[in-house]
Short mmCIF file of C-alpha atoms in Angstrom, two decimals:
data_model
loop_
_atom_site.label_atom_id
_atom_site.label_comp_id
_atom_site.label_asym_id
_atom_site.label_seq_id
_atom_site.Cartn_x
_atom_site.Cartn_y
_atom_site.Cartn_z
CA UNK H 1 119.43 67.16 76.43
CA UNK H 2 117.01 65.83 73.91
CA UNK H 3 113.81 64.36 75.48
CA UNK H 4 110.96 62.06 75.07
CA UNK H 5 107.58 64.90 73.87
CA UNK H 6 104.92 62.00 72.90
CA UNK H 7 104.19 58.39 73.33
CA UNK H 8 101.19 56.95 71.03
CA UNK H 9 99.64 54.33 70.75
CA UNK H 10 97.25 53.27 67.93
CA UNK H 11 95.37 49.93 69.22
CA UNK H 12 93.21 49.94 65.69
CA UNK H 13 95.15 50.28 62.14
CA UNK H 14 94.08 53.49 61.04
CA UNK H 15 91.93 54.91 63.62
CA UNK H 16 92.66 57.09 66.46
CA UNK H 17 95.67 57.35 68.28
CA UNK H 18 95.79 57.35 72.36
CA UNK H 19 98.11 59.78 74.05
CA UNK H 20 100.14 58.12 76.36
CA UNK H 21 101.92 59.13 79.21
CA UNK H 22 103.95 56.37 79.91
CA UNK H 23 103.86 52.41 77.74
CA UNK H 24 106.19 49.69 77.81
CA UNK H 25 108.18 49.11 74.85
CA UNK H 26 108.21 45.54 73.47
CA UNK H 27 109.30 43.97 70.09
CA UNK H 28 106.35 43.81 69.06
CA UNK H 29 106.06 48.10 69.83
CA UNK H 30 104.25 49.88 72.22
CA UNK H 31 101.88 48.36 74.63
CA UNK H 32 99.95 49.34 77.95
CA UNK H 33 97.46 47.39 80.19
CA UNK H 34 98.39 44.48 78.01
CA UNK H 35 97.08 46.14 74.69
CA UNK H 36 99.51 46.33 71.77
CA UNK H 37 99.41 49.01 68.98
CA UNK H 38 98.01 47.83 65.87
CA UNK H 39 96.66 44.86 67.80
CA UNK H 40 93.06 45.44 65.74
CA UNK H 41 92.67 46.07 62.50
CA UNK H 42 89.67 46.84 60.38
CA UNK H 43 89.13 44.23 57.03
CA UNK H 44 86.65 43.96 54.14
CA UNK H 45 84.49 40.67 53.41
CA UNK H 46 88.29 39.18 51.65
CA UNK H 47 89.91 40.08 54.68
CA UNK H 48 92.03 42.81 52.98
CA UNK H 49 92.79 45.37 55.34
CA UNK H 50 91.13 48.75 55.64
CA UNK H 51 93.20 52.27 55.92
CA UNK H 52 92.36 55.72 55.91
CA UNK H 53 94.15 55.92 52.24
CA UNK H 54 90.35 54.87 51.14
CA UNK H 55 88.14 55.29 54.23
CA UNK H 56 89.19 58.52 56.08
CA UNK H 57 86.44 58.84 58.23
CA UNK H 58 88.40 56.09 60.29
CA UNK H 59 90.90 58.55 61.90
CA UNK H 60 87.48 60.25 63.52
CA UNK H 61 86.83 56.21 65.27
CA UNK H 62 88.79 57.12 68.76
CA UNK H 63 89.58 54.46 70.86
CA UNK H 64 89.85 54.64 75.27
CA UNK H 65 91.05 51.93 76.99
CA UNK H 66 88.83 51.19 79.93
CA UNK H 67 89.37 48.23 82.76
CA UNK H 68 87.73 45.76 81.10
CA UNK H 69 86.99 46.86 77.43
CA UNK H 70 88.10 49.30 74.33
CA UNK H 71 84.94 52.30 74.24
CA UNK H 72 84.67 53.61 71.00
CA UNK H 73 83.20 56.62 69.84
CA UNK H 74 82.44 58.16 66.88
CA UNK H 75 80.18 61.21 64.73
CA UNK H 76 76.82 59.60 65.23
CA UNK H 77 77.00 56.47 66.48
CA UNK H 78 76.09 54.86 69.78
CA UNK H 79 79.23 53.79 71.70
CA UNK H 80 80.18 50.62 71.19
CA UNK H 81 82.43 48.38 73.77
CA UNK H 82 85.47 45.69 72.53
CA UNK H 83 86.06 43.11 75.53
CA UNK H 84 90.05 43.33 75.97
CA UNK H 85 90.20 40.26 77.09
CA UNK H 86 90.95 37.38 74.37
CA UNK H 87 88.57 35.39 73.44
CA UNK H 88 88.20 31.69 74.57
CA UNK H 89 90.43 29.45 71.57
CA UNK H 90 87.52 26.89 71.43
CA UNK H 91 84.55 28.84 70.88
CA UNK H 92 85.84 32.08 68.64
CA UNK H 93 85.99 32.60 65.04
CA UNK H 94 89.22 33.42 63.52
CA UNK H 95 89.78 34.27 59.52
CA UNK H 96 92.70 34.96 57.69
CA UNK H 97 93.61 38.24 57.00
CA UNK H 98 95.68 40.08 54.63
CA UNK H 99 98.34 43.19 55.18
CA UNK H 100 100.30 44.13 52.38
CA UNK H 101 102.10 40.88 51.19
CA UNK H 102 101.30 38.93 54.56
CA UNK H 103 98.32 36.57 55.25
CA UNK H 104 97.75 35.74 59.02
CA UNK H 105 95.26 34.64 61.32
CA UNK H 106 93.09 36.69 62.99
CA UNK H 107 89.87 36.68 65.99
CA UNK H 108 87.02 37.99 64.19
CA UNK H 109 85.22 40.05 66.28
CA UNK H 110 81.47 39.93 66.57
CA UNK H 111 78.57 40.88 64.41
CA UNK H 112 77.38 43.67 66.85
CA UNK H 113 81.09 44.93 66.10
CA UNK H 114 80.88 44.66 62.37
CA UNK H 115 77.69 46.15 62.02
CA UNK H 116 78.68 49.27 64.13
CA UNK H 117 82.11 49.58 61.81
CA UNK H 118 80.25 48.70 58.73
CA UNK H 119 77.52 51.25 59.35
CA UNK H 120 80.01 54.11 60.45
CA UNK H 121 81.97 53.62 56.98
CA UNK H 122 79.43 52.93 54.52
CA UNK H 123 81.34 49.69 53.45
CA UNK H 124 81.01 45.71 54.56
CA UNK H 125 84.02 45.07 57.01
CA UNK H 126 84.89 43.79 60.45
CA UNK H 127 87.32 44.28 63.02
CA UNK H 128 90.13 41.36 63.60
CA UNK H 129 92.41 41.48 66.05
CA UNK H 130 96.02 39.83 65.58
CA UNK H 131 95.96 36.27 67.04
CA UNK H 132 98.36 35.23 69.60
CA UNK H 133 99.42 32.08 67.30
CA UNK H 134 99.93 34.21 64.34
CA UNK H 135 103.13 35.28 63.07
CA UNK H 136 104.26 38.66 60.97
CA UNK H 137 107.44 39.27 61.24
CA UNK H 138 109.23 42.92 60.01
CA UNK H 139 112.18 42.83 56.81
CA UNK H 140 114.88 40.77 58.10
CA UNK H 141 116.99 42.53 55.67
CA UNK H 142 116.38 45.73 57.37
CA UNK H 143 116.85 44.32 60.85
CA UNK H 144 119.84 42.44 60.46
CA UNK H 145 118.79 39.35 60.37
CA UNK H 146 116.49 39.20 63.42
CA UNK H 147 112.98 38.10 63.14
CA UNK H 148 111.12 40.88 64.88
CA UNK H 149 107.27 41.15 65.49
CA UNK H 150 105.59 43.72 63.69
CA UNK H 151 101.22 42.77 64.37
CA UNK H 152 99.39 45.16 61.84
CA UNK H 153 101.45 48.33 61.54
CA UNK H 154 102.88 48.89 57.87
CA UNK H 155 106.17 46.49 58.48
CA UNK H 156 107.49 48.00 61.69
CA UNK H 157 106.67 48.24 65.58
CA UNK H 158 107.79 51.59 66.28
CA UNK H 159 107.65 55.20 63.75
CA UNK H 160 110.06 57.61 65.44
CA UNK H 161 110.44 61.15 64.31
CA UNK H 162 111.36 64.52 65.80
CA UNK H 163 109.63 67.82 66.46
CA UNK H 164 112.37 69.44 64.71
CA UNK H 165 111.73 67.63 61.30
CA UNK H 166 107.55 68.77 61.73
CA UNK H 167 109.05 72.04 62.12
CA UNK H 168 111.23 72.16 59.48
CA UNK H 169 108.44 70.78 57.13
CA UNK H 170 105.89 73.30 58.53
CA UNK H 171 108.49 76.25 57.90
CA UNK H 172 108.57 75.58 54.34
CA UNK H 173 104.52 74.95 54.27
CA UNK H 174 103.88 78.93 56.03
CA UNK H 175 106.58 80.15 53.92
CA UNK H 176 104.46 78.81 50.57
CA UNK H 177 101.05 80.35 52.61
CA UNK H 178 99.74 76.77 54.06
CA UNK H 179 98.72 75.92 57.31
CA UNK H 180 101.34 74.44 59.52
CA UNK H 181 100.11 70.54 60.34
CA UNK H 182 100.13 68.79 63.80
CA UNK H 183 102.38 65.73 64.78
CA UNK H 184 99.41 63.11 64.72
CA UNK H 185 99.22 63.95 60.20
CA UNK H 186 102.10 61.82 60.58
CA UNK H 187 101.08 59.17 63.27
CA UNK H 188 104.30 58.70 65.02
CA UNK H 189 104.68 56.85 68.39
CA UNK H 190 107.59 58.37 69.56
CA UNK H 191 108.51 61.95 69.17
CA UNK H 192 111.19 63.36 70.48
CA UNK H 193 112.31 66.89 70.58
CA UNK H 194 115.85 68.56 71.33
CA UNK H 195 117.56 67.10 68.00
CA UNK H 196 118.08 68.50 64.79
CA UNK H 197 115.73 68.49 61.96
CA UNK H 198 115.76 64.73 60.80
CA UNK H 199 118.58 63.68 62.73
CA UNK H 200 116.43 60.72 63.61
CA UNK H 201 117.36 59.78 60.12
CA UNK H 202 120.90 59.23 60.89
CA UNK H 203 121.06 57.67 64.44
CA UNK H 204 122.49 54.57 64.97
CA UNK H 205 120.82 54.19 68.15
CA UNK H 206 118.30 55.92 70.34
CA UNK H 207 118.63 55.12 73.94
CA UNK H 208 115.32 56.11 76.96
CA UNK H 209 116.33 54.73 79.77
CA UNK H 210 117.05 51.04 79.80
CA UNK H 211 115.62 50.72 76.42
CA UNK H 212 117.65 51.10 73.10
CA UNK H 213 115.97 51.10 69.41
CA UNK H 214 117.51 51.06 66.52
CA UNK H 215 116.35 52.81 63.60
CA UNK H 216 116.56 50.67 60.57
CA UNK H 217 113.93 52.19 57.43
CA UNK H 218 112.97 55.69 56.31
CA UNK H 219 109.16 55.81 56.48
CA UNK H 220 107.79 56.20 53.02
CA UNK H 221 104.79 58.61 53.27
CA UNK H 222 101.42 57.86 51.58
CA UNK H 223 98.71 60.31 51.10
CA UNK H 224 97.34 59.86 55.22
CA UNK H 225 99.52 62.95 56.06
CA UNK H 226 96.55 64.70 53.90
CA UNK H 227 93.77 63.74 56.26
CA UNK H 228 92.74 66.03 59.33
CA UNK H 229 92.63 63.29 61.95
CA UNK H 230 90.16 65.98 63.50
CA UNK H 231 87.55 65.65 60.87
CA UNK H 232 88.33 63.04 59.00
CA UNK H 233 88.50 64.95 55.58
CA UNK H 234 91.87 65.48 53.41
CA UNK H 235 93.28 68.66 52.30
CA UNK H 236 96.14 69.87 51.06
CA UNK H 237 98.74 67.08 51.18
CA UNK H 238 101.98 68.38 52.23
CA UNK H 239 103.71 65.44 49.71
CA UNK H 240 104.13 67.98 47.42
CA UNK H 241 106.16 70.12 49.53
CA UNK H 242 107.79 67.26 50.90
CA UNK H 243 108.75 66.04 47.34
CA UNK H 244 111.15 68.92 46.69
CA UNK H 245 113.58 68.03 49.37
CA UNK H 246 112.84 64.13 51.02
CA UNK H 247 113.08 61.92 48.55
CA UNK H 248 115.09 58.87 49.61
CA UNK H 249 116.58 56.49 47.30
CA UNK H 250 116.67 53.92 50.26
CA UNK H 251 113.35 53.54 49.60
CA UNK H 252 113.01 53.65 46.15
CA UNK H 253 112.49 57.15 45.58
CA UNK H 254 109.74 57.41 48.15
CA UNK H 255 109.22 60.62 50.37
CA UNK H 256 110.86 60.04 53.75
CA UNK H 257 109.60 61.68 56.86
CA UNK H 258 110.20 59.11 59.86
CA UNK H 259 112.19 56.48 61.21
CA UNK H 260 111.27 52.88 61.68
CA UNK H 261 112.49 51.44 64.50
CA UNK H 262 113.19 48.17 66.29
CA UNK H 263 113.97 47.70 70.24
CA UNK H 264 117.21 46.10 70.48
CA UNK H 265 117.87 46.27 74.18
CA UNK H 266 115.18 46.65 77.37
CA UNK H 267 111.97 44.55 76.35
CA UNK H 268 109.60 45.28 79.34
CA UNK H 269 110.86 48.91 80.25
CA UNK H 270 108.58 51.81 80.64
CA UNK H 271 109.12 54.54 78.65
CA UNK H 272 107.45 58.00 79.99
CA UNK H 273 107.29 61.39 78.53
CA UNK H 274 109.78 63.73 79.91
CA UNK H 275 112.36 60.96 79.80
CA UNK H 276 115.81 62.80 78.73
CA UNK H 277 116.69 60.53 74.96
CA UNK H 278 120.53 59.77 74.32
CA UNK H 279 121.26 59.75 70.41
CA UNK H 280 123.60 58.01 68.68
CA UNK H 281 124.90 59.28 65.13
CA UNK H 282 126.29 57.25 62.88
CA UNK H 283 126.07 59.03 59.14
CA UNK H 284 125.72 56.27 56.41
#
C-alpha cells in the first residue's frame, strides 16, 4: 500500500522547509498551529518577490515555529523572532506586493525584521506576509473552474511527488557519475512512496484519509533543484539530466518533475506521515 513519507511545510517563499509530522490540509495548502505555507514572503524595495533563483543563501534562513513566534536562524546572525500572531488592522503597515503576474496586499513586517533579512542577503528587502483581505487565486483553467487559494507559492497550494520519481532521477544521475540529490532539491510538501516512478503524474486523484487532492499541473522546474539547501550554494543542476527524458508539452516544453495539486474533498483533516495513500489513475 502506498504511504504518506513527508509532510513540509515552507512558512517563508524560498527559505527553509519544516518537517512535519502531521498538518492539516486546507485550500489554501498545508498549515499547522494556524501558520500557512508560503504565508511570508521575502520582497525588494518594489515589492517584487525574492527567490533563491537569485539569492540562494535564503534556503540556509530556517524557520521553527515556537508558541508565540517564528525563530529564525541563520550563518552568522543573531536570532531573530516573527510574532505569529497578526498584526492589529489599524496600526500596521501593509504594501503591495508582486508574485509573478499577481499584485496583492501584504503586512510589512518591521524594520528590526528587514534589517536582519537585508543584512543576511546583502540586498534591500523585507519580509511581507500574505494579508487576510488579500486575494490570489491558482489557474482556474487548471482547476476546473474553481477559484482556489494559492498565498505565495508559485500558482499552487500543494507540490506532490514520489520517492520513486527522486529515485528514478538519481539512478540516471550515479549512472552519469553525479551525486544522487535529496527530496528537499525539489521542495515538495507531500511525498509519497510505494508508487511507481512518476505515477503522481497520471493520478486522477490522491486520497489520505478523509482528504482527496487532485493533481491538476506538471511542476515546471527552474534552476532551485541546483542549490544545496544545506549550504546554500548551487552545483550541478540535474536539469540537464532531467532534459533528456521530462520534458512536458503541457507546460510548454518545460521540465516536469512534480505534481500540483488542489484539495478537493476534506478541508480541515490532518494528514500524518505513515498514513497508507489510495491512488487513482486515470492516463490522459
Amino acid at each position: 500500500m502506498p504511504t504518506l513519507t513527508e509532510l513540509n511545510l515552507y512558512p517563508i517563499k524560498s527559505c527553509a522547509g519544516i518537517a512535519l509530522r502531521e498538518a492539516t490540509i486546507t485550500a489554501a495548502g498545508l498549515m499547522t498551529d494556524h501558520i500557512y505555507d508560503r504565508e511570508w514572503m521575502v520582497v525588494d524595495m518594489q515589492g517584487e518577490f525574492l527567490t533563491q533563483r537569485e539569492f540562494p543563501k535564503m534556503a540556509l534562513i530556517r524557520p521553527r515555529l515556537k508558541s508565540e513566534v517564528m525563530e529564525l536562524r541563520a550563518p552568522g546572525m543573531l536570532g531573530l523572532e516573527v510574532p505569529l500572531d497578526l498584526p492589529d488592522p489599524d496600526h500596521a503597515c501593509t504594501r503591495e506586493v508582486r508574485i509573478w503576474g499577481d499584485v496583492v496586499k501584504a503586512y510589512d513586517c518591521d524594520e528590526t525584521t528587514a534589517t536582519w533579512f537585508s543584512k543576511f542577503l546583502g540586498t534591500t528587502c523585507r519580509l511581507v506576509r500574505f494579508h487576510p483581505d488579500a486575494k490570489r487565486i491558482a489557474d482556474t483553467a487548471r482547476t476546473g473552474g474553481v477559484e482556489v487559494p494559492a498565498l505565495f507559492s508559485d500558482g499552487y497550494p500543494v507540490l506532490v511527488i514520489s520517492q520513486a520519481s527522486l529515485a528514478d532521477l538519481n539512478e540516471k544521475l550515479t549512472a552519469s557519475g553525479r551525486d544522487a540529490l535529496p527530496m528537499n532539491r525539489f521542495r515538495p510538501n507531500i511525498v509519497i512512496n510505494g508508487v511507481d516512478a512518476f505515477e503522481e503524474d497520471y493520478a486522477e486523484s490522491i486520497r489520505i484519509g478523509d482528504a482527496a487532492l487532485k493533481p491538476v499541473k506538471p511542476c515546471p522546474r527552474c534552476p532551485i533543484p541546483s542549490i544545496d539547501q544545506a549550504t546554500g550554494t548551487a552545483g550541478p543542476d540535474p536539469l540537464d539530466v532531467l532534459r533528456t527524458y521530462r520534458i512536458n508539452p503541457d507546460i510548454n516544453g518545460g521540465i516536469a518533475f512534480g505534481m500540483n495539486a488542489i484539495l478537493t474533498e476534506g478541508e480541515g483533516q490532518i494528514l500524518r506521515v505513515g498514513q497508507d495513500v489510495e491512488m487513482q489513475i486515470a492516463f490522459r
